[in-house]
Coordinates of C-alpha atoms in Angstrom, one line a residue:
M1 CA -26.9 16.5 1.3
F2 CA -24.1 17.9 -0.8
D3 CA -20.4 18.4 -0.8
I4 CA -17.8 20.6 -2.6
L5 CA -15.4 19.1 -5.2
S6 CA -14.2 22.5 -6.5
R7 CA -14.5 26.0 -5.3
N8 CA -13.2 27.6 -8.5
P9 CA -16.0 28.8 -10.8
D10 CA -13.7 28.8 -13.8
S11 CA -12.6 25.2 -13.5
L12 CA -14.7 22.4 -12.1
A13 CA -12.0 19.8 -11.9
P14 CA -12.1 18.1 -8.5
A15 CA -9.9 19.8 -5.9
V16 CA -8.3 17.2 -3.7
A17 CA -5.4 19.1 -2.2
V18 CA -4.5 17.8 1.2
P19 CA -3.2 20.6 3.5
D20 CA -0.2 19.9 5.7
S21 CA -2.1 21.4 8.6
A22 CA -4.9 18.8 8.4
P23 CA -5.5 17.2 11.8
Q24 CA -4.6 13.6 12.4
A25 CA -7.7 11.8 13.5
Q26 CA -7.4 8.8 15.7
T27 CA -7.9 5.5 13.9
N28 CA -11.4 4.3 14.6
A29 CA -13.1 1.0 13.8
I30 CA -15.2 2.3 10.9
A31 CA -18.1 -0.1 10.6
S32 CA -20.7 0.7 7.9
R33 CA -24.2 1.0 9.2
K34 CA -26.3 -1.9 7.9
A35 CA -29.1 -0.6 5.7
D36 CA -32.6 -1.7 6.5
V37 CA -33.1 -2.1 2.8
M38 CA -30.4 -2.8 0.3
V39 CA -29.7 0.2 -1.8
P40 CA -28.2 -0.7 -5.2
I41 CA -25.1 1.5 -5.7
R42 CA -23.2 0.9 -8.9
S43 CA -19.9 2.2 -10.3
L44 CA -20.5 4.6 -13.2
G45 CA -18.4 4.7 -16.4
E46 CA -17.9 6.8 -19.5
N47 CA -21.3 5.8 -20.9
H48 CA -23.0 7.4 -17.9
R49 CA -21.5 10.9 -18.5
G50 CA -24.7 12.3 -20.0
R51 CA -26.8 11.1 -17.2
I52 CA -24.4 12.6 -14.6
A53 CA -24.8 15.9 -16.4
S54 CA -28.6 15.6 -16.4
H55 CA -28.5 14.8 -12.7
L56 CA -26.4 17.8 -11.7
K57 CA -28.5 20.1 -14.0
A58 CA -31.6 19.0 -12.2
L59 CA -30.3 20.6 -9.0
D60 CA -31.6 24.0 -8.2
A61 CA -29.4 27.0 -7.5
H62 CA -29.2 26.4 -3.7
D63 CA -28.3 22.7 -4.2
R64 CA -25.7 23.6 -6.8
Y65 CA -24.2 26.0 -4.3
Y66 CA -23.9 23.2 -1.7
R67 CA -22.5 20.8 -4.3
F68 CA -19.8 23.1 -5.8
G69 CA -19.5 25.9 -3.4
F70 CA -21.2 28.3 -5.8
A71 CA -24.3 28.3 -7.9
A72 CA -22.8 26.6 -11.0
N73 CA -24.6 27.2 -14.3
D74 CA -25.2 24.6 -16.9
E75 CA -22.1 25.4 -18.9
Q76 CA -19.9 25.1 -15.9
I77 CA -21.6 21.7 -15.0
D78 CA -20.9 20.6 -18.6
R79 CA -17.2 21.4 -18.2
Y80 CA -17.0 19.6 -14.9
V81 CA -18.7 16.5 -16.3
T82 CA -16.4 16.6 -19.4
G83 CA -13.4 16.7 -17.1
L84 CA -14.4 13.6 -15.1
D85 CA -11.7 11.0 -15.3
F86 CA -13.3 7.6 -15.0
E87 CA -9.9 5.9 -15.2
R88 CA -8.5 7.8 -12.3
D89 CA -11.4 8.5 -10.0
E90 CA -14.5 6.5 -8.9
I91 CA -18.0 7.7 -9.6
F92 CA -21.0 6.0 -7.9
G93 CA -24.6 6.3 -8.6
I94 CA -28.1 5.3 -7.5
Y95 CA -30.8 4.9 -10.2
N96 CA -34.6 4.8 -9.5
R97 CA -37.0 2.4 -11.3
N98 CA -37.2 4.7 -14.3
L99 CA -33.4 4.8 -14.6
V100 CA -33.2 8.4 -13.5
L101 CA -29.9 9.0 -11.7
I102 CA -31.1 10.4 -8.3
A103 CA -27.8 10.4 -6.4
V104 CA -24.2 10.6 -7.4
A105 CA -20.9 10.5 -5.5
H106 CA -17.4 11.3 -6.7
L107 CA -14.4 9.8 -5.0
A108 CA -11.4 11.8 -6.3
Y109 CA -7.9 10.6 -5.6
A110 CA -5.2 13.1 -4.7
P111 CA -2.6 13.2 -7.5
D112 CA 0.4 13.1 -5.1
T113 CA -0.4 10.4 -2.6
G114 CA 3.0 9.7 -1.2
A115 CA 3.1 7.3 1.7
N116 CA -0.4 8.2 2.8
P117 CA -2.8 7.9 -0.1
S118 CA -5.8 10.2 0.2
A119 CA -9.1 11.0 -1.6
E120 CA -11.9 13.5 -1.4
F121 CA -15.6 12.7 -1.4
G122 CA -18.4 14.7 -3.0
V123 CA -22.1 13.8 -3.3
S124 CA -25.4 15.2 -4.6
V125 CA -28.9 13.9 -4.1
L126 CA -32.0 15.1 -6.0
A127 CA -34.6 16.9 -3.9
Q128 CA -37.3 14.2 -4.5
A129 CA -35.0 11.5 -3.2
R130 CA -34.0 13.1 0.1
G131 CA -34.7 11.6 3.5
R132 CA -33.8 8.0 2.4
H133 CA -30.1 8.2 3.6
Y134 CA -28.7 7.9 0.1
G135 CA -25.9 10.3 1.0
T136 CA -24.9 8.1 3.9
R137 CA -25.1 4.9 1.8
L138 CA -22.9 6.5 -0.9
F139 CA -20.4 7.7 1.8
E140 CA -20.2 4.2 3.2
R141 CA -19.7 2.7 -0.3
A142 CA -17.0 5.2 -1.1
M143 CA -15.2 4.5 2.2
M144 CA -15.2 0.8 1.5
H145 CA -13.9 1.2 -2.0
A146 CA -11.2 3.7 -0.8
R147 CA -10.0 1.2 1.8
N148 CA -9.9 -1.6 -0.8
V149 CA -7.7 0.4 -3.1
G150 CA -5.3 1.4 -0.3
V151 CA -6.5 4.9 0.6
S152 CA -5.7 5.7 4.2
R153 CA -7.2 9.2 4.5
L154 CA -10.6 10.4 3.3
Y155 CA -11.5 14.1 3.1
V156 CA -14.6 16.1 2.7
H157 CA -14.6 19.9 2.0
V158 CA -18.0 21.3 2.7
L159 CA -19.7 24.6 3.4
S160 CA -19.9 25.1 7.1
E161 CA -23.7 25.4 6.8
N162 CA -23.9 22.0 5.2
T163 CA -25.0 20.2 8.4
A164 CA -26.3 17.1 6.6
M165 CA -22.8 16.2 5.1
L166 CA -21.0 17.1 8.3
K167 CA -23.4 14.8 10.2
I168 CA -22.7 11.9 7.8
A169 CA -18.9 12.3 8.1
S170 CA -19.1 12.9 11.9
H171 CA -21.0 9.6 12.4
A172 CA -18.2 7.8 10.4
G173 CA -15.6 9.2 12.9
A174 CA -14.3 12.2 11.0
T175 CA -12.7 15.2 12.7
F176 CA -13.2 18.7 11.4
V177 CA -11.4 22.0 11.0
R178 CA -13.5 25.1 10.3
D179 CA -12.1 27.9 8.1
G180 CA -14.8 30.6 7.9
A181 CA -17.5 29.5 5.4
E182 CA -15.9 26.1 4.8
T183 CA -15.1 23.1 6.9
E184 CA -12.7 20.2 6.2
G185 CA -13.4 16.8 7.5
H186 CA -10.6 14.3 7.9
L187 CA -11.2 10.5 8.3
V188 CA -8.5 7.9 8.8
L189 CA -9.5 4.6 7.2
L190 CA -8.7 1.1 8.4
P191 CA -6.8 -1.2 6.1
A192 CA -8.8 -3.4 3.7
T193 CA -9.8 -6.9 4.8
L194 CA -11.0 -10.0 2.9
N195 CA -14.5 -9.2 4.1
S196 CA -14.4 -5.6 2.7
H197 CA -13.2 -6.8 -0.7
L198 CA -15.9 -9.6 -0.8
T199 CA -18.6 -7.2 0.4
E200 CA -17.8 -4.6 -2.3
L201 CA -17.7 -7.3 -5.0
V202 CA -21.1 -8.7 -4.0
E203 CA -22.7 -5.2 -3.8
E204 CA -21.4 -4.2 -7.2
H205 CA -22.7 -7.4 -8.8
L206 CA -26.1 -6.9 -7.2
A207 CA -26.2 -3.3 -8.3
Q208 CA -25.3 -4.3 -11.9
A209 CA -28.0 -6.9 -11.8
N210 CA -30.6 -4.5 -10.4
Y211 CA -29.7 -2.0 -13.2
Q212 CA -30.3 -4.6 -15.9
I213 CA -33.7 -5.6 -14.3
K214 CA -34.7 -1.9 -14.3
L215 CA -33.6 -1.6 -17.9
Q216 CA -35.6 -4.6 -19.1
A217 CA -38.6 -3.4 -17.1
R218 CA -38.4 0.0 -18.8
Q219 CA -38.1 -1.7 -22.2
I220 CA -41.2 -3.8 -21.5
R221 CA -43.2 -0.7 -20.3
N222 CA -42.1 1.2 -23.5
T223 CA -43.2 -1.7 -25.7
F224 CA -46.5 -2.0 -24.0
S225 CA -47.1 1.8 -24.3
S226 CA -46.3 1.7 -28.0
L227 CA -48.8 -1.2 -28.5
Q228 CA -51.4 0.7 -26.6
S229 CA -50.9 3.8 -28.8
A230 CA -51.1 1.6 -31.9
W231 CA -54.3 0.0 -30.7
R232 CA -55.9 3.4 -29.9
G233 CA -54.9 4.6 -33.4
T234 CA -56.5 1.5 -35.0
D235 CA -59.7 2.0 -33.0
K236 CA -59.9 5.7 -34.1
A237 CA -59.4 4.8 -37.7
E238 CA -62.1 2.1 -37.6
T239 CA -64.5 4.6 -35.9
R240 CA -63.9 7.1 -38.7
E241 CA -64.6 4.5 -41.4

């Protein structure tokens, strides 16, 4: 499940222009679907830039086409990642037990928000991690964060054939306008509440703790592997003697 952040192959900076003709969706009670299993989604910062690039480069040509609107090459992906502004936008990620970034979402804020602040959502999920609703979880997380920072409108720009992303946004209450090969989804967000702020705070702390646990587990595995290699080396040396 993928989304477009930019449709210009020469510049991969997120495109978050809000057209004047965008339809006004009715305000709906947007309730995040409760996950059967808690998925740790954490905010990503400057120190994750390299892993974000590795994640995007792991996408095949078809997946890159869905993500960017064209089959971006590695050099274009590097330029996109270099241009990420972690101070302005919000980047979310899901790590597996080996600390491989298997899903990434980009919540890009419109530079000229005016009276109705808006943002655009983009997401990518590695092929081996599909079917676990990670795209939906990331969309829900982005919606909650957008509400909490005062965003009133959330947009998705997707290829019209990207039925997975259209389904995710549709279930959240988005309305759509199709323009040939592309479709724009428009979602009106409810104002933030005390519960939405507390929920995001708790989820972020849990995700940070989960990441540290995975990091420590990997360090233990690496240490054990090194010890095993040393033992095998010692055994071979004794055998030769």
